[in-house]
Coordinates of C-alpha atoms and ligand atoms in Angstrom, one line a residue:
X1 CA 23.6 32.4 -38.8
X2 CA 25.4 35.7 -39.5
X3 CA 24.5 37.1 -36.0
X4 CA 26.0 33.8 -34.7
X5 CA 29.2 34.5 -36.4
X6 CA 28.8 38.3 -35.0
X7 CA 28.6 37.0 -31.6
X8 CA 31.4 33.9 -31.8
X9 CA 34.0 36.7 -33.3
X10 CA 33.0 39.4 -30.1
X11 CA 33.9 36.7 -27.7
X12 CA 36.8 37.8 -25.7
X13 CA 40.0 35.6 -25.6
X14 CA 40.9 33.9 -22.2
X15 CA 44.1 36.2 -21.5
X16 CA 41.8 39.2 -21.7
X17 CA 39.4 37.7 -19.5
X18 CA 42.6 37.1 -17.1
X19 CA 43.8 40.5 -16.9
X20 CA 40.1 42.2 -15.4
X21 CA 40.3 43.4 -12.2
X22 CA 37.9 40.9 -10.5
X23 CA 39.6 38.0 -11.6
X24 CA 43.2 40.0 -10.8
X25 CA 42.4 39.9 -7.3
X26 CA 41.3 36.1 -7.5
X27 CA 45.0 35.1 -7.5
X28 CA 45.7 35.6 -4.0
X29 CA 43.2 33.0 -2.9
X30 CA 43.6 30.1 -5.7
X31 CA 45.7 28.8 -7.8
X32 CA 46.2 29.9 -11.4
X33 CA 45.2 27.1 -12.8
X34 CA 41.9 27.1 -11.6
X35 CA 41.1 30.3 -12.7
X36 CA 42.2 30.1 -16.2
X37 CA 40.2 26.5 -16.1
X38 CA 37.3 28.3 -15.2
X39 CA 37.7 31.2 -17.5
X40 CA 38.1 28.2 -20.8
X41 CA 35.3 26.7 -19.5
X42 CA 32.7 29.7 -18.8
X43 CA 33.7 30.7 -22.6
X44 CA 32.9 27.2 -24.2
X45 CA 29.7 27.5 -22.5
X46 CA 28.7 30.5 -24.0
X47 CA 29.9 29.5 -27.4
X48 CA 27.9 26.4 -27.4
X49 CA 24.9 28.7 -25.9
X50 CA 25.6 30.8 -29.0
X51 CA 25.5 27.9 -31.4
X52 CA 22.4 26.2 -30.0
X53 CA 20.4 29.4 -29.3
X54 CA 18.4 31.8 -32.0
X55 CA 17.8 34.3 -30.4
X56 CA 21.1 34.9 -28.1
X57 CA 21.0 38.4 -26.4
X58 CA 24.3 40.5 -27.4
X59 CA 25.1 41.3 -24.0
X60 CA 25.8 37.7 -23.2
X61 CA 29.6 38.7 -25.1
X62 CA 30.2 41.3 -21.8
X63 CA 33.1 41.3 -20.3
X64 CA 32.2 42.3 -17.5
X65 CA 29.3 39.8 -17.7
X66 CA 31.5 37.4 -18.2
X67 CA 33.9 38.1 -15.5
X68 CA 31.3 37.8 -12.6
X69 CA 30.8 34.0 -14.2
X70 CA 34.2 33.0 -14.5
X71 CA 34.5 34.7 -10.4
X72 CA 31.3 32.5 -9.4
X73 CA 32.9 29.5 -11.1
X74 CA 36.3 29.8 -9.3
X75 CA 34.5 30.3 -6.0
X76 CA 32.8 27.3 -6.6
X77 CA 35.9 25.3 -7.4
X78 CA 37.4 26.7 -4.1
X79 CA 34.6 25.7 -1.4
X80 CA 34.7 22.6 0.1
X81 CA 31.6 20.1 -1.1
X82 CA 30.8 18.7 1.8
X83 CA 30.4 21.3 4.5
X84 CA 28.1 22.9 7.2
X85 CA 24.7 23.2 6.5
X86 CA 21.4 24.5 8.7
X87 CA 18.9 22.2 9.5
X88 CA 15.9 24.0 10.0
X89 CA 13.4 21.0 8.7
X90 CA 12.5 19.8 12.7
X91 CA 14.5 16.7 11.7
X92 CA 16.6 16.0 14.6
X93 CA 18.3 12.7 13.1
X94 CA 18.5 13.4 9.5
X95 CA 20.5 11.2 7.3
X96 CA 21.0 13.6 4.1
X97 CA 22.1 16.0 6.8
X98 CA 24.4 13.6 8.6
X99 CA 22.5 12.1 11.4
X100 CA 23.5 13.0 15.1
X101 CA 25.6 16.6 15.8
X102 CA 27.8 15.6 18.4
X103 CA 28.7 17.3 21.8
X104 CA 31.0 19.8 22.1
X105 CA 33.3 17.5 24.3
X106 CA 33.0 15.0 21.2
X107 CA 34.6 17.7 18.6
X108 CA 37.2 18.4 21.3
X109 CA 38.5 15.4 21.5
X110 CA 38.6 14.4 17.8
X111 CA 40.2 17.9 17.2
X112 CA 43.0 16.6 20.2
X113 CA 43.7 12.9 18.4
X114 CA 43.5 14.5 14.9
X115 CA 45.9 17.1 15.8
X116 CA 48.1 15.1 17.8
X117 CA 50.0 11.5 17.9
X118 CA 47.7 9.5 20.6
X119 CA 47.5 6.3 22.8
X120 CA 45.0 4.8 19.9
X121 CA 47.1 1.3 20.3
X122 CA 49.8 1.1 23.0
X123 CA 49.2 0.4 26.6
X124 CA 50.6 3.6 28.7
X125 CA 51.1 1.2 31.9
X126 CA 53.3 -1.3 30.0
X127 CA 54.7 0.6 27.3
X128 CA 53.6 -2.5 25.1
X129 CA 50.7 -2.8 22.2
X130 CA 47.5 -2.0 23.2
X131 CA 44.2 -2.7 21.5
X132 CA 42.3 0.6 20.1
X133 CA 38.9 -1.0 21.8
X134 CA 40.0 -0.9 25.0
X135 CA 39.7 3.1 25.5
X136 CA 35.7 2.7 25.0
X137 CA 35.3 -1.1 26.4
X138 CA 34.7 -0.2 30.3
X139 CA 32.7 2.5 29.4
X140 CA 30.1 0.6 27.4
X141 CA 30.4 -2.4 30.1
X142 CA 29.5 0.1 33.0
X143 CA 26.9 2.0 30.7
X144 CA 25.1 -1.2 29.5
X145 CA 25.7 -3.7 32.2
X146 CA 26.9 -5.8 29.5
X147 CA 30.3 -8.2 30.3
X148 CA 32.2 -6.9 27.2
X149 CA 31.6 -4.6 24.2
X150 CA 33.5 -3.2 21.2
X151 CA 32.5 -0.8 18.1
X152 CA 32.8 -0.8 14.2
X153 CA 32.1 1.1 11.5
X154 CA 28.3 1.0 11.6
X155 CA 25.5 -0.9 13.1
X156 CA 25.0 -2.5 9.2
X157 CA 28.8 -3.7 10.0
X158 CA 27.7 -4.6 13.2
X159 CA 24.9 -6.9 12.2
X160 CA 27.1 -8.3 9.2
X161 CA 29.7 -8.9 11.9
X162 CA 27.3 -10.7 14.6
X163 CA 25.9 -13.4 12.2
X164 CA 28.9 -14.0 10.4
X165 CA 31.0 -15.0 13.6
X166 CA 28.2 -16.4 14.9
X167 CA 25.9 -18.4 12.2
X168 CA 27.9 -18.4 9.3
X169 CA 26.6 -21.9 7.2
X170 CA 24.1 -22.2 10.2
X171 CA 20.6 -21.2 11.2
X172 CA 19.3 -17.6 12.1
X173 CA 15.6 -17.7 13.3
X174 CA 13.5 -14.5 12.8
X175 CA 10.3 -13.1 13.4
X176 CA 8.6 -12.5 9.6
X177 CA 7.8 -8.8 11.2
X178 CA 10.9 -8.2 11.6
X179 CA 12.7 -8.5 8.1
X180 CA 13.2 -4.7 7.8
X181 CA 14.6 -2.5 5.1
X182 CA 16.3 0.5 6.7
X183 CA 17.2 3.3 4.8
X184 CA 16.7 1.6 0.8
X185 CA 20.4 -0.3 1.7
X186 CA 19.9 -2.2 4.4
X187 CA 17.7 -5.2 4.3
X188 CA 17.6 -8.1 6.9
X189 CA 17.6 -11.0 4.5
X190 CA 20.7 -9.2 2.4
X191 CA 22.7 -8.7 5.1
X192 CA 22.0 -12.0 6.4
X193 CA 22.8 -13.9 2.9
X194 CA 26.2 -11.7 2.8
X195 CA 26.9 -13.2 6.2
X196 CA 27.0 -16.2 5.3
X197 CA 23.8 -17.2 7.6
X198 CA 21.1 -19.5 6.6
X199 CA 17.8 -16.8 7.4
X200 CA 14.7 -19.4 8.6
X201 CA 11.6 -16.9 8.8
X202 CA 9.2 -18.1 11.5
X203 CA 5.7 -16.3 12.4
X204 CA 4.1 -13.6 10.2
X205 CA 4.0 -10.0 9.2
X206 CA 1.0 -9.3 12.7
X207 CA 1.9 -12.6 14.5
X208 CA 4.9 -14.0 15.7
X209 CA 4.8 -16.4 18.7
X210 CA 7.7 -18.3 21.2
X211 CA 6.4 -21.8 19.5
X212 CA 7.4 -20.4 16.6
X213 CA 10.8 -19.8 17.4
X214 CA 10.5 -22.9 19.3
X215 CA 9.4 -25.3 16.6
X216 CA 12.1 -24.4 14.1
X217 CA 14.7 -24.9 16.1
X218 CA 17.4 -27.3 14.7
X219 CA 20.9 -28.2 15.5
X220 CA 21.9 -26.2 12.6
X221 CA 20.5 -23.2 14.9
X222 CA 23.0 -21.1 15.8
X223 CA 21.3 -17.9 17.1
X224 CA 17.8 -16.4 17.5
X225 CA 17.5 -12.8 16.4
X226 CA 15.2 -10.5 17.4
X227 CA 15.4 -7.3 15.3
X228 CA 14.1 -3.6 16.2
X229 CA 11.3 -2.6 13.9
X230 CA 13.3 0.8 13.9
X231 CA 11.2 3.0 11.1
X232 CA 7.6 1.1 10.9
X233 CA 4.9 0.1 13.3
X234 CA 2.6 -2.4 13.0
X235 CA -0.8 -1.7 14.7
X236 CA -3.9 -4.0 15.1
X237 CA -4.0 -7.8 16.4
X238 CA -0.2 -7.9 17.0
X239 CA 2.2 -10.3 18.7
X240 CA 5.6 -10.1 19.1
X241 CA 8.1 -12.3 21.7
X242 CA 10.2 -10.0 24.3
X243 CA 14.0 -10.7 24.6
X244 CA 13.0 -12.1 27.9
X245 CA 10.8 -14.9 26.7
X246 CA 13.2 -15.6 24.0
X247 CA 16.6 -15.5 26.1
X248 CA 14.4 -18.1 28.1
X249 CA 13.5 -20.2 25.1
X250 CA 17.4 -20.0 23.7
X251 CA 18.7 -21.3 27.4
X252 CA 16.6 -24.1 27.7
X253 CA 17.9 -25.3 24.0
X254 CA 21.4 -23.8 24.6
X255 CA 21.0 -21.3 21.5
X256 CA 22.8 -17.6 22.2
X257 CA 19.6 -14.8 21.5
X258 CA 21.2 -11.5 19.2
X259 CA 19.4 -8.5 19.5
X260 CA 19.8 -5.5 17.2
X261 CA 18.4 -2.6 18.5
X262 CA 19.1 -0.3 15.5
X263 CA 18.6 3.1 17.7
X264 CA 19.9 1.9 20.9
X265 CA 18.9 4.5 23.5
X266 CA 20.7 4.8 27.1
X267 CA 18.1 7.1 28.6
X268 CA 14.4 6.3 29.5
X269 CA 12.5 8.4 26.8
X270 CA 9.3 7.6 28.8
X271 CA 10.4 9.6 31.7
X272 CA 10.5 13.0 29.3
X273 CA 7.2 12.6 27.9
X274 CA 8.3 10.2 24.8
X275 CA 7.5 6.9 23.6
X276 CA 9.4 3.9 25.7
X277 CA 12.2 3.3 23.5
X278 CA 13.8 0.1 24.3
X279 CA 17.1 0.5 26.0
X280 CA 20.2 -1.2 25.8
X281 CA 20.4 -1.6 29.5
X282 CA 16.8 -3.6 28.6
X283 CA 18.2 -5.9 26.5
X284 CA 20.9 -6.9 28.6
X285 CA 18.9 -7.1 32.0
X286 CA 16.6 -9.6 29.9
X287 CA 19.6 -11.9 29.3
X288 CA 20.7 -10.8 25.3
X289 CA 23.5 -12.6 25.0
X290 CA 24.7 -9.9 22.3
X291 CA 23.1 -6.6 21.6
X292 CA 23.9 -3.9 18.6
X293 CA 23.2 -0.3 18.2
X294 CA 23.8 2.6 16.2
X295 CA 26.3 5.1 17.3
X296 CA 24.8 8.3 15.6
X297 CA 21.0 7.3 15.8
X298 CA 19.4 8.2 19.4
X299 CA 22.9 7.5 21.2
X300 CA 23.9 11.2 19.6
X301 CA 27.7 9.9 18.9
X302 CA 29.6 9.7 16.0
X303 CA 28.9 6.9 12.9
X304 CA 29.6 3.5 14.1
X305 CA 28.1 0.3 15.6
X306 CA 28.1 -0.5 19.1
X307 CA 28.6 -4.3 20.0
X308 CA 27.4 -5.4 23.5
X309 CA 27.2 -8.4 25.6
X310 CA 28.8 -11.8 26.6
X311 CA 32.8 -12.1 26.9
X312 CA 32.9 -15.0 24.8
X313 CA 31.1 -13.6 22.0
X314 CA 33.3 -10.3 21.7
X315 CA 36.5 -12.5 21.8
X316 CA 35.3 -14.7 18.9
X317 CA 34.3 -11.5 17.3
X318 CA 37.7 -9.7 17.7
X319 CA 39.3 -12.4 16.1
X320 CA 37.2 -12.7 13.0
X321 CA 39.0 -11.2 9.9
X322 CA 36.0 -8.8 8.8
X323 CA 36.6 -7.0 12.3
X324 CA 40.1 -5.7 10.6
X325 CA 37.9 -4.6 7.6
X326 CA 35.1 -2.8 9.3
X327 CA 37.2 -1.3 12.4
X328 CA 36.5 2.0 13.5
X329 CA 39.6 5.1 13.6
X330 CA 40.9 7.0 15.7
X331 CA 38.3 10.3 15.1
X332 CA 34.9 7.6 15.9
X333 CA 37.2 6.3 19.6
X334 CA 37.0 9.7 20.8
X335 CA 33.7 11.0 19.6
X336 CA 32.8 7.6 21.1
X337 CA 34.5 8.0 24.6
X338 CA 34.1 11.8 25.0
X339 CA 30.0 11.4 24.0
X340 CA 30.0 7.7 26.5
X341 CA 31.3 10.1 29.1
X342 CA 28.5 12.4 29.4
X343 CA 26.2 9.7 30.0
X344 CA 27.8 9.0 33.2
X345 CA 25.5 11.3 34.9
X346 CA 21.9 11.4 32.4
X347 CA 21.4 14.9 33.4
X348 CA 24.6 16.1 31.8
X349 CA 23.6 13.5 28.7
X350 CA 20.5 15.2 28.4
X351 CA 21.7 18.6 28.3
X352 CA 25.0 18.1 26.5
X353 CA 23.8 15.8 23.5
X354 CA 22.6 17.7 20.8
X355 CA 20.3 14.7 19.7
X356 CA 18.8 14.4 23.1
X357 CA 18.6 17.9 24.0
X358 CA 17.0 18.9 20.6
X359 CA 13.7 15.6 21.6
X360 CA 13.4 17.0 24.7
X361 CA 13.2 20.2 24.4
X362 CA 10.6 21.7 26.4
X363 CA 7.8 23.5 24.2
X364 CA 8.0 26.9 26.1
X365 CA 11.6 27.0 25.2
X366 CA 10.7 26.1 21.8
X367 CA 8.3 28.7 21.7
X368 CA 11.3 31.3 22.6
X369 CA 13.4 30.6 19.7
X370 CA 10.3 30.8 17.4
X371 CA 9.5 34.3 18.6
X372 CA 13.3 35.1 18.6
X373 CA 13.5 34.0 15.1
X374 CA 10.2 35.7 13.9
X375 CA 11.6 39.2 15.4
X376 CA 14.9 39.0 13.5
X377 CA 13.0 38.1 10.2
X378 CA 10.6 41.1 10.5
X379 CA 13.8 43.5 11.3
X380 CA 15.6 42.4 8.5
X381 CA 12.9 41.8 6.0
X382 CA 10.7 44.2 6.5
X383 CA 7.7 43.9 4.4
X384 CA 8.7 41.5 1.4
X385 CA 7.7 38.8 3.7
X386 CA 4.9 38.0 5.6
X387 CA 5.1 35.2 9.1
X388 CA 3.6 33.8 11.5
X389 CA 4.0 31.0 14.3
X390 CA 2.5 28.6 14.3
X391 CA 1.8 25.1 16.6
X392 CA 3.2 21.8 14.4
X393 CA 5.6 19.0 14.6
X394 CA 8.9 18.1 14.7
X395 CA 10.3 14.6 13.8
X396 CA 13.0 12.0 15.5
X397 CA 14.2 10.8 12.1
X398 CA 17.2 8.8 11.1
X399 CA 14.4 5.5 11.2
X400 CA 14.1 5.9 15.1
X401 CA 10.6 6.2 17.0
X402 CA 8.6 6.7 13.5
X403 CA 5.6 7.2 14.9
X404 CA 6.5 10.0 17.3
X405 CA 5.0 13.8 16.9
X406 CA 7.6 15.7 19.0
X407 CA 5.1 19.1 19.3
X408 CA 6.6 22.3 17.8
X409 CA 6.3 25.8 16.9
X410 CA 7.3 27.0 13.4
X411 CA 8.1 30.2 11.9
X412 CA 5.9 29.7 8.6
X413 CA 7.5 32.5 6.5
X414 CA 5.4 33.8 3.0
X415 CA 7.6 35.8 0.6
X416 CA 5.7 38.3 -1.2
X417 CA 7.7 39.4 -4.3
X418 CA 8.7 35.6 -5.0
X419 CA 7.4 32.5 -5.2
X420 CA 8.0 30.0 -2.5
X421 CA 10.1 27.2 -4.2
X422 CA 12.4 29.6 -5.2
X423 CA 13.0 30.9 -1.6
X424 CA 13.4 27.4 -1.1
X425 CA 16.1 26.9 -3.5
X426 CA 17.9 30.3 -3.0
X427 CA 18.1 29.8 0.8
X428 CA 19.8 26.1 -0.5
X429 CA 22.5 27.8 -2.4
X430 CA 23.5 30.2 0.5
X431 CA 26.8 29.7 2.6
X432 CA 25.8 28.0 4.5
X433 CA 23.2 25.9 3.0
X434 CA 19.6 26.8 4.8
X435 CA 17.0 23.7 4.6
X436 CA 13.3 24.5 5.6
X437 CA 10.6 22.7 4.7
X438 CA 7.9 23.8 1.8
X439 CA 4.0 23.5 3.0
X440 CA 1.4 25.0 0.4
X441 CA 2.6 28.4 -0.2
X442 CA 4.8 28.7 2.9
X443 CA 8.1 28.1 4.0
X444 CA 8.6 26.8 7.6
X445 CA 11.4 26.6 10.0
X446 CA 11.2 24.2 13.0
X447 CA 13.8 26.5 15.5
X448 CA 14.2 22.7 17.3
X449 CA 17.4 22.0 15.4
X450 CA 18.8 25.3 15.0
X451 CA 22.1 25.8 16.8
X452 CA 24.1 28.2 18.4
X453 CA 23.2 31.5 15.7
X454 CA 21.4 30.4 13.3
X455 CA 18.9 32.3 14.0
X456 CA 21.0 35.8 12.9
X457 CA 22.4 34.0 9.9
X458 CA 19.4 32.6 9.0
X459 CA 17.7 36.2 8.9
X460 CA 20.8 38.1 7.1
X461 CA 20.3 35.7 4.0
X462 CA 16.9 35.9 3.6
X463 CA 17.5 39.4 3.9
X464 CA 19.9 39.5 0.8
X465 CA 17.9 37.1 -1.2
X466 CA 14.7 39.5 -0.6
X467 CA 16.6 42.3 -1.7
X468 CA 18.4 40.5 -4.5
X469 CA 15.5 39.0 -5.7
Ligands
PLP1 C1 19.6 1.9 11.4 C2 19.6 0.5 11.6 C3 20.6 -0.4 11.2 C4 21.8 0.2 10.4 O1 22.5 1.0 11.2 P1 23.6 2.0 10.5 O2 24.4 2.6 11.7 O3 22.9 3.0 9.8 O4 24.5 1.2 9.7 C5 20.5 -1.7 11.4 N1 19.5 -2.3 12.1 C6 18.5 -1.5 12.5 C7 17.3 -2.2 13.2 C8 18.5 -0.1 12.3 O5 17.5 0.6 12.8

């Protein structure tokens, strides 16, 4: 108890902690208050460490000791929470990590609109109101082949959007298949019961046939959906209707057919080695009266949901009330049109789109970075770590093509001096952020998602945590 008293009394007071040197030179870059918040707080911490603990060190009463606390604390306070990170994990479309990294054309031009006033709703050839839809429309039309098309906030929005204006206090008919949870939110029969649609399951989990769709038709039907089993397979005796066959069935009974893709690809994966991916172009050729798609799954744009297809149903969707609610700004148009731009010609997508460049990436060039990244390691580290390369895989992510091994090289790094979850963590708490992914007793970085120097700034910080410790 006494040395608990000892300690309490030797604690320094705030204004003295204030006046040290580190702190002193704080001042420049943040505001007073913060420090002296952080100096109250870092104080109250130890005196409740004090109080709880028996066997409290005396140096934890240090000024100087103290100082470099109340420094960390501030710098905290000062950096931004949501900022860059490095995606080493091989996880092209990660979610936690923010799904796609757009073009560089796409940062442009949010940087030109954000910066600037812009043309987001006035007509330049009239000099009258404009609609902020219309700078992406003829783009997705020529893109798609679709007659009309629009975006929102996300493809969830989307699909909420869709039925609503479509079915809402009608019939939806779906495949049991295809009632899909996508990323723990998003569930097919929630969305559907928020929209207002009446959800009639036909088929089973394996099995779903056209005289299924066919025989629970109604005239309470108002659409038959067909959803993309985005992030599960099922394998076996399987059946499942095409949006051909089912555009065929909804003519004949005068019923408009609603796709949602979920990824919603422009580009034939099949032609660079991948699994076919259906395309939007696809759905629309078969006769999809309206298709939806994520805008920063496969199609490597910004967050939003693409809406494609017949004239009629965009008007009726434009003038639904929810549109106002879920409507896209300014920053999403122009990632949108500067990333719909590049697909004009599909080499210049492929190269140009960080999401498609990083799937395709040809192995030998893969192989490169690994190598490139193993040589900087071994300069800088020396002997506290031990790597190799070695053959493995990368992943799509983000719920698109789950099934698909992209082949990889990884640098599989072993420290030597400590263990390898706390490499893990360590490389976490450096600026920037650096996620890799734990196997056994190794760490491994996929070089397929690294960008522009990662590389370098990946091997400085594991050079300071090895010699930090
Ligand atoms: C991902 C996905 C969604 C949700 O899209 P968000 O853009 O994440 O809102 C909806 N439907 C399907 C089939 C999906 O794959």
């Amino acid at each position: 108890m006494d040395n608990k008293q000892n300690l309490l009394r030797k604690l320094p007071a705030i204004n003295i902690i204030l006046e040290q040197a580190r702190i002193k030179q704080l001042e420049s870059r943040c505001p007073h208050t913060l420090i002296s918040e952080a100096a109250s707080e870092t104080v109250q911490g130890i005196r409740e460490a004090i109080l709880a603990g028996d066997e409290t060190p005396d140096t934890i009463t240090d000024l100087d000791t103290i100082a470099a606390v109340v420094a960390k604390k501030v710098q905290e306070k000062i950096s931004p929470n949501l900022r860059k990170v490095i995606n080493a994990t091989g996880i092209v479309l990660h979610t936690n990590l923010g799904r796609a990294v757009l073009a560089g054309s796409a940062v442009k031009a949010i940087n030109d609109v954000a910066a600037n006033y812009s043309n987001l709703e006035l007509d330049l050839n009239t000099g009258e109101r404009g609609t902020r839809y219309s700078h992406i429309e003829k783009l997705l039309c020529r893109l798609t082949g679709a007659e009309a098309g629009m975006t929102v906030n996300n493809n969830a929005a989307a699909v909420l959007l869709v039925l609503n204006t479509l079915a809402k206090d009608r019939e939806v008919i779906v495949s049991r298949g295809q009632l899909v949870e996508i990323g723990g939110s998003f569930r097919i029969p929630d969305v559907m019961s928020q929209s207002g649609a009446l959800l009639v399951e036909v088929g089973t989990t394996n099995k779903t046939h056209l005289r299924d769709y066919e025989s629970a038709v109604t005239e309470d039907t108002a659409l038959l959906l067909k959803v993309h089993t985005s992030n599960y397979k099922v394998i076996g005796f399987t059946a499942e209707v095409s949006a051909g066959e089912l555009t065929g069935l909804g003519r004949k009974k005068g019923i408009a057919v609603y796709e949602d893709l979920g990824s919603g690809v422009l580009v034939d994966f099949m032609k660079y080695g991948i699994t076919h991916e259906p395309t939007v172009n696809e759905s629309i050729k078969a006769g999809v009266d309206i298709v939806t798609f994520s805008g920063d799954k496969l199609f490597g744009g910004p967050q939003a949901g693409i809406i494609v297809g017949k004239k009629y149903i965009i008007d009726k969707i434009r003038q639904n009330p929810l549109t106002r609610a879920l409507r896209v700004d300014k920053f999403t148009l122009a990632a949108m049109e500067a990333t719909l731009r590049l697909y004009f010609e599909e080499e210049t997508a492929v190269a140009e789109i960080p999401t498609l460049r990083m799937i395709m990436m040809p192995s030998e060039e893969i192989r490169l970075r690994a190598e490139k990244l193993q040589g900087l390691l071994r300069e800088k580290t020396g002997d506290s770590i031990e790597t190799e390369i070695t053959a493995g895989f990368s992943q799509v992510g983000g719920g698109a093509l789950p099934e698909e091994n992209l082949p990889t090289f990884l640098v599989s790094v072993r420290p030597l001096s400590m263990s390898v979850n706390k490499l893990e963590k360590r490389l976490r708490e450096m600026e920037p952020p650096i996620l890799a992914r734990i196997q056994k007793d190794r760490l491994l970085f996929d070089p397929r998602t690294l960008l522009a120097n990662d590389c370098e700034v990946i091997a400085i910080n594991l050079q300071r945590i090895m010699e930090t410790g």
